[in-house]
Coordinates of C-alpha atoms and ligand atoms in Angstrom, one line a residue:
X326 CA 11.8 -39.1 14.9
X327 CA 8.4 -40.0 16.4
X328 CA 6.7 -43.1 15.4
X329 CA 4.5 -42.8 12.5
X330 CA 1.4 -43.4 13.9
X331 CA 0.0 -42.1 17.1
X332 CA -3.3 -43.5 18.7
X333 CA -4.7 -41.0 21.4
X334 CA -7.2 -42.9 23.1
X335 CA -9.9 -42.2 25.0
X336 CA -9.8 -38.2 24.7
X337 CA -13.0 -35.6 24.5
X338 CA -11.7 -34.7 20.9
X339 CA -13.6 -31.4 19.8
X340 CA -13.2 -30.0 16.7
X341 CA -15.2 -27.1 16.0
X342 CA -14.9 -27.4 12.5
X343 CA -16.8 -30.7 11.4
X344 CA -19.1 -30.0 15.1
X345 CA -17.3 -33.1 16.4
X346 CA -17.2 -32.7 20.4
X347 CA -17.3 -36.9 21.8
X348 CA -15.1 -39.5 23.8
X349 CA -13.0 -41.5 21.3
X350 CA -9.7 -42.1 19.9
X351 CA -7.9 -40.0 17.0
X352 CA -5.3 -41.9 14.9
X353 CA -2.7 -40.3 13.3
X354 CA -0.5 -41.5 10.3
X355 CA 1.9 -40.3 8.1
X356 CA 1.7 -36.3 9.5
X357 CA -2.0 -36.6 8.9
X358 CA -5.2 -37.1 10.5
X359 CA -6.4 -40.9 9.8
X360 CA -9.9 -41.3 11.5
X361 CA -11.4 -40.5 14.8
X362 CA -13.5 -43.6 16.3
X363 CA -14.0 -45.9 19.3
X364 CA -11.4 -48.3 20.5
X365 CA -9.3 -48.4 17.8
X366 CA -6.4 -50.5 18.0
X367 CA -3.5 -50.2 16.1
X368 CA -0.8 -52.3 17.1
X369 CA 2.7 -50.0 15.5
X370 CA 0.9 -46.8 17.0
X371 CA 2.6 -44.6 19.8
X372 CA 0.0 -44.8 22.3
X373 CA -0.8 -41.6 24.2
X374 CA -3.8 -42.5 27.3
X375 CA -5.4 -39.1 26.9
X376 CA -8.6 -40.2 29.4
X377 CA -9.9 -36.9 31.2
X378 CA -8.3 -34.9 28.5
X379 CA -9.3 -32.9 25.5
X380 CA -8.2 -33.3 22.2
X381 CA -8.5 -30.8 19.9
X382 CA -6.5 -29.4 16.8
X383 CA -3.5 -27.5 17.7
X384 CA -4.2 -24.0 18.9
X385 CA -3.4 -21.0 15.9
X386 CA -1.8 -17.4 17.2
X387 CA -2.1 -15.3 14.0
X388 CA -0.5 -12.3 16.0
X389 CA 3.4 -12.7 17.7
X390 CA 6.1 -10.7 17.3
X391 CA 9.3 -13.2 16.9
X392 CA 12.2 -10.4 16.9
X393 CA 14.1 -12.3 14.1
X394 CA 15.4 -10.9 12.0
X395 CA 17.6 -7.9 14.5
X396 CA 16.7 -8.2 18.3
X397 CA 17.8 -11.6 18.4
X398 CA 18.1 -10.9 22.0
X399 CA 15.0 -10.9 22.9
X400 CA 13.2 -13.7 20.6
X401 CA 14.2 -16.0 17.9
X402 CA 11.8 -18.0 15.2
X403 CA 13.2 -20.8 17.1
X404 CA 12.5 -19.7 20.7
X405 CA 9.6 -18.3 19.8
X406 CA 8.6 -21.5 18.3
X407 CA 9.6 -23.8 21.4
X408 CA 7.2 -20.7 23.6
X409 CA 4.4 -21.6 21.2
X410 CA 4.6 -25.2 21.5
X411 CA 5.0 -24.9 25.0
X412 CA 1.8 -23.0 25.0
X413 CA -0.1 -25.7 23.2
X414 CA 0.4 -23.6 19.5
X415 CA 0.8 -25.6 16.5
X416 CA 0.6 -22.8 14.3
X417 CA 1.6 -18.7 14.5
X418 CA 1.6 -15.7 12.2
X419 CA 4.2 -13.7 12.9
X420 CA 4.6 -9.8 12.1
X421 CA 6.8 -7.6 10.4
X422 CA 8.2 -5.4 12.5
X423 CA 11.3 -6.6 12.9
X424 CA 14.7 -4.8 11.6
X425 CA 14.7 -4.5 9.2
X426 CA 11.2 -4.9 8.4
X427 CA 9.6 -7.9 5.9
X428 CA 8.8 -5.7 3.4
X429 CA 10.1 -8.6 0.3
X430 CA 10.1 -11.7 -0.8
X431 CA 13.4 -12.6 0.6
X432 CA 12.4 -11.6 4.2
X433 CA 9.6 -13.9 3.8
X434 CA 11.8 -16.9 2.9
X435 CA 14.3 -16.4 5.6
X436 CA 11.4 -16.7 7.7
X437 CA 10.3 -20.0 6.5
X438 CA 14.2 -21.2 6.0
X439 CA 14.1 -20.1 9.9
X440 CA 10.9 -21.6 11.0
X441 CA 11.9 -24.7 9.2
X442 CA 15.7 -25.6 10.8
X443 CA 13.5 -25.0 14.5
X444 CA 11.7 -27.6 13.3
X445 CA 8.9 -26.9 16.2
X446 CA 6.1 -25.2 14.7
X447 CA 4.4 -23.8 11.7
X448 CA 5.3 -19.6 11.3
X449 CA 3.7 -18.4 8.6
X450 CA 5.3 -14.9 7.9
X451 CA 2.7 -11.3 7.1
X452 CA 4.4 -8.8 5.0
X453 CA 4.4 -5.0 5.5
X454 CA 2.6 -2.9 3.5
X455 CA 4.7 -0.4 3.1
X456 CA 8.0 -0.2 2.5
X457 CA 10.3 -0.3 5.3
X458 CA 6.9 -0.4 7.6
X459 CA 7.7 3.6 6.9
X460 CA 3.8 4.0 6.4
X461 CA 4.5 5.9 2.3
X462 CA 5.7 3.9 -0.2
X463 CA 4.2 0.1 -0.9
X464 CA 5.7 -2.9 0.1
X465 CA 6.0 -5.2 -3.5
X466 CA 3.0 -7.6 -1.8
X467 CA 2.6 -9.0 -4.6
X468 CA 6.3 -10.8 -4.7
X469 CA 5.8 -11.2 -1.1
X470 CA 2.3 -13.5 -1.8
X471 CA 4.4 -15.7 -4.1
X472 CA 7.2 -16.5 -1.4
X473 CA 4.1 -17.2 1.1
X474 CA 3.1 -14.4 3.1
X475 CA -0.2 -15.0 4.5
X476 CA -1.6 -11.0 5.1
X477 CA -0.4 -8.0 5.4
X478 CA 0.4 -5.2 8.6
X479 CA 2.8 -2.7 9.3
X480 CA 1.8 -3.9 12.7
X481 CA 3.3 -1.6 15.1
X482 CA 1.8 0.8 13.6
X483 CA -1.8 1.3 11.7
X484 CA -1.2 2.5 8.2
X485 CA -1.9 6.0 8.6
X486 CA -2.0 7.7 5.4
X487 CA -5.7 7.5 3.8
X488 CA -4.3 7.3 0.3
X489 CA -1.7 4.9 1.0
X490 CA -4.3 2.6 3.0
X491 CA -6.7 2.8 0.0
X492 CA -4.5 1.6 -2.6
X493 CA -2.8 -0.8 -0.5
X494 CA -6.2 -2.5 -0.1
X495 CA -7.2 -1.9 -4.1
X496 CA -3.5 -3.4 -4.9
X497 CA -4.1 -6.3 -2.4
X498 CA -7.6 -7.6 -3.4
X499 CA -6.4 -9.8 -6.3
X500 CA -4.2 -12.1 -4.2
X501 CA -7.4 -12.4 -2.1
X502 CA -4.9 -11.8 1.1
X503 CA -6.2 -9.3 4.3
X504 CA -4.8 -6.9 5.4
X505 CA -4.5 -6.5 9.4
X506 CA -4.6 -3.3 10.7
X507 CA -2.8 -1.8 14.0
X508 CA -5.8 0.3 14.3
X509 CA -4.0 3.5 16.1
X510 CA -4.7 7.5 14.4
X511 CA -1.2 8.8 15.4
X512 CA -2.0 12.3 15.6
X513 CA -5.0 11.2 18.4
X514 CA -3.0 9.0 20.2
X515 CA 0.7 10.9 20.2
X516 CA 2.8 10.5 23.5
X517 CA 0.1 8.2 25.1
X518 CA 1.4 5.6 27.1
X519 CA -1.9 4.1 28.7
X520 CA -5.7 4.6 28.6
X521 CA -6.8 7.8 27.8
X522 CA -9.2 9.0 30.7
X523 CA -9.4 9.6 34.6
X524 CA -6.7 7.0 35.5
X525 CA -4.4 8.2 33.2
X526 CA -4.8 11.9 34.6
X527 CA -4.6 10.6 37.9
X528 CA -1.6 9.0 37.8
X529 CA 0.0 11.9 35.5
X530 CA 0.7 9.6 32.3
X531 CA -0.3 10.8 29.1
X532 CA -3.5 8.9 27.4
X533 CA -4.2 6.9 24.4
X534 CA -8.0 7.9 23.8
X535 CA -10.1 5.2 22.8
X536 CA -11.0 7.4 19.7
X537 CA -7.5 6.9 18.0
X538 CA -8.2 3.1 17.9
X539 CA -11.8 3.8 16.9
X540 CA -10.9 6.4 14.4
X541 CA -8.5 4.5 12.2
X542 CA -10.9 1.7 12.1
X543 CA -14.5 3.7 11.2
X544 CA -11.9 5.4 8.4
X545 CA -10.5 2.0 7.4
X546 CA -14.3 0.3 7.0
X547 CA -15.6 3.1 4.7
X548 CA -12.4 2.0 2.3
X549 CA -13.3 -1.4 2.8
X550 CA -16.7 -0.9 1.9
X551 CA -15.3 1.2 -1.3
X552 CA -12.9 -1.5 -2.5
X553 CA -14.4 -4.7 -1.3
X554 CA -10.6 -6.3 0.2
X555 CA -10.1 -8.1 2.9
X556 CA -9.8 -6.3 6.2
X557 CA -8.8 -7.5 10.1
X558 CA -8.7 -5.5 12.6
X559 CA -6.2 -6.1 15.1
X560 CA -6.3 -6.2 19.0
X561 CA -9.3 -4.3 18.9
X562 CA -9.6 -2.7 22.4
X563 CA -13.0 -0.6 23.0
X564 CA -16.6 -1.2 23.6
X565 CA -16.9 1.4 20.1
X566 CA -14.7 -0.8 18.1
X567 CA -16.5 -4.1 18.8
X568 CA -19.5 -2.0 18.1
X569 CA -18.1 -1.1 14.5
X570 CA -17.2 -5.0 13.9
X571 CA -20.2 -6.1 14.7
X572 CA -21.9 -3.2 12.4
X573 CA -19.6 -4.1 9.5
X574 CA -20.3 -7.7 9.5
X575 CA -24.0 -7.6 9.7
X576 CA -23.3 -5.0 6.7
X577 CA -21.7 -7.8 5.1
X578 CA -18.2 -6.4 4.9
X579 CA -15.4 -8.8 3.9
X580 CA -14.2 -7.7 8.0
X581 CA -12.7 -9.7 10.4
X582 CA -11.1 -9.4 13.9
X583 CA -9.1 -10.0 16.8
X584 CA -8.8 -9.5 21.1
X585 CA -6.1 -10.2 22.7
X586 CA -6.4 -12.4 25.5
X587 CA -5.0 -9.5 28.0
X588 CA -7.6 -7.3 27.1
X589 CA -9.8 -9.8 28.7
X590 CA -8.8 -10.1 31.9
X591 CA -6.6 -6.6 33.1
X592 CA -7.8 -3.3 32.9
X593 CA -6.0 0.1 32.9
X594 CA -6.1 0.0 37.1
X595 CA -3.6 -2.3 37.1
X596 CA -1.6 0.8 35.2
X597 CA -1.4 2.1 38.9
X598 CA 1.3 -0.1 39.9
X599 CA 3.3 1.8 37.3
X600 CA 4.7 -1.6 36.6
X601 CA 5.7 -1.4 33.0
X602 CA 4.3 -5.0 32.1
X603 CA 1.0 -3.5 32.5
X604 CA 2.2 -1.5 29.3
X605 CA 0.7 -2.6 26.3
X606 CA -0.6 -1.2 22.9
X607 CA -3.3 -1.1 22.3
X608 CA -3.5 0.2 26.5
X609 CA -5.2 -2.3 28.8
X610 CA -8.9 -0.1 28.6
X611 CA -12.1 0.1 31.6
X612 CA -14.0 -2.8 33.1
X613 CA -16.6 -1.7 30.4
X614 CA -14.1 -2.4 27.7
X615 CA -13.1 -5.8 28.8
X616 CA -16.9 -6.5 29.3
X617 CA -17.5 -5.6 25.4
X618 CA -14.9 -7.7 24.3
X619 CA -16.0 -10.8 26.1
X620 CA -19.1 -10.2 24.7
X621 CA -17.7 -9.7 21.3
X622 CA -16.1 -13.3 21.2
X623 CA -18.8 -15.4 22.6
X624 CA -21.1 -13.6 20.5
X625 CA -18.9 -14.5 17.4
X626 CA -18.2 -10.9 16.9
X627 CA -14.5 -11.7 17.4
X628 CA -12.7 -14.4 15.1
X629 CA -9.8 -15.2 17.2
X630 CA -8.3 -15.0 20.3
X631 CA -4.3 -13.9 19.8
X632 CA -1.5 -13.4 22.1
X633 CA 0.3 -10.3 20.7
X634 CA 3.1 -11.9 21.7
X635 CA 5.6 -8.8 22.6
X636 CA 8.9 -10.2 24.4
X637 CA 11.5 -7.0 25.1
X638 CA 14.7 -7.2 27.3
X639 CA 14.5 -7.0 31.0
X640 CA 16.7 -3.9 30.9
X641 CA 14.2 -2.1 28.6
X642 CA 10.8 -2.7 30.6
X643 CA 12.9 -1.6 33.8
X644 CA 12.5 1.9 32.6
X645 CA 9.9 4.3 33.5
X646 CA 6.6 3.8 32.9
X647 CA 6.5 6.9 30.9
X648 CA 9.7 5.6 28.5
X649 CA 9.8 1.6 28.7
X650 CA 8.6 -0.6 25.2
X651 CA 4.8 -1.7 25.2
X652 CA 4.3 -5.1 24.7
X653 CA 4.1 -8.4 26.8
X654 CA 4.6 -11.9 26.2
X655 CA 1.6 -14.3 26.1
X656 CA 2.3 -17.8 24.1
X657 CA 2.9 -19.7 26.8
X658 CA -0.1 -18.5 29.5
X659 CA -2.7 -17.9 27.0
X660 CA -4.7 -20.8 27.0
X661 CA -5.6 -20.7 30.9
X662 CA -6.1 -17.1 31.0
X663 CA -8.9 -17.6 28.2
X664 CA -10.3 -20.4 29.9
X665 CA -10.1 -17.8 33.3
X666 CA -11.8 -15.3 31.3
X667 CA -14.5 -16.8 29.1
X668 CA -14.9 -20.5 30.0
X669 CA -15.2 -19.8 34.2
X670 CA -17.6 -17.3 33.8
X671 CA -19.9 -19.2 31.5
X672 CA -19.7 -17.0 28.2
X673 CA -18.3 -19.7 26.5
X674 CA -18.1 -23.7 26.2
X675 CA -14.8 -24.9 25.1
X676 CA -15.9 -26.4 21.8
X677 CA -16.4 -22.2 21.1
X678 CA -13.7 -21.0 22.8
X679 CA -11.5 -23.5 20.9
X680 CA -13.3 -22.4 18.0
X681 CA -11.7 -18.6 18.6
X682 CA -8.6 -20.4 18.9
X683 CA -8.4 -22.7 15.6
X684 CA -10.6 -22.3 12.8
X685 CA -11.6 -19.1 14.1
X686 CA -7.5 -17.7 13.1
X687 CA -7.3 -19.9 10.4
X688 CA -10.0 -18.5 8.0
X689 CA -9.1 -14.9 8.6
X690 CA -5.3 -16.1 7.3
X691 CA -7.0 -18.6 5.0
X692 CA -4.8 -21.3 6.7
X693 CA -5.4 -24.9 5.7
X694 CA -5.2 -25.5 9.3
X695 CA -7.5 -26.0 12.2
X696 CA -9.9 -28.8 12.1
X697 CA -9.3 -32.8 12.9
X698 CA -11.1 -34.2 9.6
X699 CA -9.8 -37.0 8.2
X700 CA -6.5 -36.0 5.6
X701 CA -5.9 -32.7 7.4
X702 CA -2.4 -32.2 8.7
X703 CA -2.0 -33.6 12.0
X704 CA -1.8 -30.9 14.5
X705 CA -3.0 -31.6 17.6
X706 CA -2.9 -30.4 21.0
X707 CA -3.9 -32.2 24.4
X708 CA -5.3 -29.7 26.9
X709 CA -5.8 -30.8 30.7
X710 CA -8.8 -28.3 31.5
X711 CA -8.4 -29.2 35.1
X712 CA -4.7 -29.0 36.1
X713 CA -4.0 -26.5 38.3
X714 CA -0.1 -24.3 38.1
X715 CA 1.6 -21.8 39.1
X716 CA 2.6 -19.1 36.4
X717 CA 6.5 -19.2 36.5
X718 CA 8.3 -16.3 34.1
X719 CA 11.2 -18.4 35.3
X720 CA 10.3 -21.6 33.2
X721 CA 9.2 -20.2 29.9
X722 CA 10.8 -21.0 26.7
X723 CA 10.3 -17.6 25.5
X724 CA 13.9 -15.1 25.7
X725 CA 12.1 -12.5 27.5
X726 CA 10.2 -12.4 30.4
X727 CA 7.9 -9.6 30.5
X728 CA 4.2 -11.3 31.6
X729 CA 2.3 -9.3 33.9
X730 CA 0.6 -12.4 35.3
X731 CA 3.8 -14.6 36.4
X732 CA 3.1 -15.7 39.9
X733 CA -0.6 -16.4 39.4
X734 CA -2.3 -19.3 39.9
X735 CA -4.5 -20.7 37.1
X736 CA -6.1 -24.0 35.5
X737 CA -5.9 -25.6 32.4
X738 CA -2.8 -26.6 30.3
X739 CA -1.6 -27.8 27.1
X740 CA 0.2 -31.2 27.7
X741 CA 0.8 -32.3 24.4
X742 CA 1.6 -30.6 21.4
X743 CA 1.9 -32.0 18.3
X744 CA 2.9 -31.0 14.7
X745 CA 2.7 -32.7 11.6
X746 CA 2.1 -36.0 13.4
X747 CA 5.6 -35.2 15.5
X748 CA 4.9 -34.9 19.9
X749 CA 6.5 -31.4 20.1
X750 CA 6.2 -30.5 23.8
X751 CA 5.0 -32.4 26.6
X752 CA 4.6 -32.4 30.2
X753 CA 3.1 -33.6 33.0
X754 CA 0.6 -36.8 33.4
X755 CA 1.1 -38.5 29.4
X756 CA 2.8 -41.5 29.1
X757 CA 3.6 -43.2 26.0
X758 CA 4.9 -47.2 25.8
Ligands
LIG566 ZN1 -0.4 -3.7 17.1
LIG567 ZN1 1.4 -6.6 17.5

């Protein structure tokens, strides 16, 4: 057990939240947030010397895939939970496709019994909406909200059916819950397994066309605008769908969304290696894409920054191009790669960028998480924005290893993590009496 209080001292503490971004100390008591200030001793405290770093609340992934319950094999709540706090994550959402799928209340409160005995992080568990994720019949959300589901996706997936989509979304706006939507029109994007477009003809793989992403999601806003629920749109992908989002909000639409931090940084050239980590879904799109979705979260278009954290086998991503899973791993790498992709180039400060990655997820969820104010639960993570590593697939917590950027060189680092008052992961240059 850690100490009951912990003094960081002498940290840039930013929290987006109450616009706090100064040099100070943070005190933490009892699993909460006690007061931010200058020198403040406190002579029972853990001491953490956190001079040249910046403290800020602990990051929030409201998009991983966790494999538990059925492909054990490749994640677990619990090593999914040690990847996130490895990453600097206090806090994930984690999604239903699992086997079988949480479609009820009891699949919701094996992930919290799960989440729980790790001990590591906070998982808050979305429900399917339909039953069995099988896209017809829906899911009892309403149970599901009682055992603490935080949203709803058949993630995987978009809910394809118009019908079923528009009562899931009548049926889910009196729990005042969202529902996230893998926005993908099967019947545009069948037997696609990268960018629709030149490349993909090129190379002789069939496309996903933009248009099935943006096609669900133009569909799915006119039922939002009919029924007035709570909509997020997934991993959007294309410089049409950032459009839409932007559109929707300014129309006032209860609409929020998400990027993935791959999408910012790769684009469907690196599909030309026909190495299968480069396989994701939504596909990694043009240099015009990437450029719309960095626009779309320093402009605020964008809520949150999310991992889409897909671990799979080593043996299934060997496959071809053409047949292996889509997904890749991103818990652990995330937070230098958005630093890489927004922060170096200037688009964003990190009091906003660590806005995308706190409060930002936390009101789409509606998560009493993400901000440092006095009382709030104390979950706080120490980044180093300057140390320089070495991407090692080799040294993550994660099961699986499929990250298309292991090998690479980057900056920045969580070195602390910490939940509920409780150091969950460390490393490197903190020392503590
Ligand atoms: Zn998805
Ligand atoms: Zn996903």
């Amino acid at each position: 057990m850690a100490n009951r209080k912990t003094l960081i001292k002498s940290a840039r503490i930013i929290d987006p939240a109450s616009e706090v971004d100064r040099v100070g100390d943070l005190l933490l008591a009892d699993g909460k947030v006690a007061r931010i200030g200058d020198h403040i001793t406190e002579y029972d405290a853990q001491v953490i010397e956190a001079d040249g770093l910046i403290v800020c609340p602990g990051l929030i992934d409201i998009h991983v895939h966790f494999r538990e319950p059925g492909d054990e094999n490749e994640e677990t709540i619990a090593t999914g939970s040690a990847a996130a706090v490895a990453g600097g994550f206090t806090s994930v959402a984690c999604m239903p496709n699992t086997s079988p799928a949480l479609d009820d209340e009891a699949a919701i409160e094996f992930v919290y019994r799960q989440a729980s005995r790790a001990g590591l992080c906070n998982v808050y568990p979305i429900g399917a909406v339909t039953k069995g994720r099988e896209g017809k019949e829906l899911a009892e959300m309403g149970q599901m909200v009682r055992a603490g589901a935080v949203g709803f996706s058949d993630d995987g997936s978009g809910v394809a059916s118009t019908g079923t989509m528009l009562r899931a979304l009548q049926y889910i706006r009196m729990f005042n819950r969202p529902i996230l939507q893998h926005c993908e029109d099967p019947d545009a994007s069948a037997g696609g397994v990268m960018n629709g477009g030149e490349m993909a003809a090129r190379l002789g793989l069939p496309g996903i066309d933009p248009i099935a992403e943006e096609l669900m999601l133009q569909r799915d806003l006119t039922l939002v605008r009919e029924t007035g629920a709570r909509y997020h749109a997934c991993h959007i992908s294309t410089v049409r769908a950032v459009e839409l989002v932007r559109q929707a909000k300014a129309a006032g639409l209860p609409v929020t969304a998400e990027v993935c931090v791959h999408h910012l940084l790769l684009t469907e050239d690196e599909c030309a290696t026909y190495d299968t980590n480069f396989k994701v879904n939504p596909p990694l799109r043009t240099r015009d894409d990437v450029v719309a979705c960095l626009n779309g979260v320093a402009d605020g278009t964008i809520d949150a920054l999310v991992t889409d954290h897909a671990p799979h086998g080593i043996q299934e991503k060997e496959l071809e191009f053409l047949y292996a899973p889509f997904g890749i791993i991103g818990l652990e790498t995330a937070l230098p790669l958005v630093a890489k992709a927004l922060i170096a180039p200037g688009l964003l400060a990190w009091p906003a960028l660590i806005e995308r990655l706190t409060v930002g997820p936390a009101r789409v969820l509606s998560l009493n998480k993400g901000t440092l104010s006095p009382g709030a639960d104390a979950d706080v993570t120490l980044i180093d924005p300057n140390l320089q590593w070495t991407i090692d697939a080799g040294q993550f917590k994660s099961k699986s290893k499929n990250c298309p950027f292991d090998g690479r060189p980057v900056t920045g680092r969580a070195v602390t993590t910490i939940v509920g008052g409780e150091v969950k992961h460390q490393f490197g240059r903190v020392t503590a009496p």
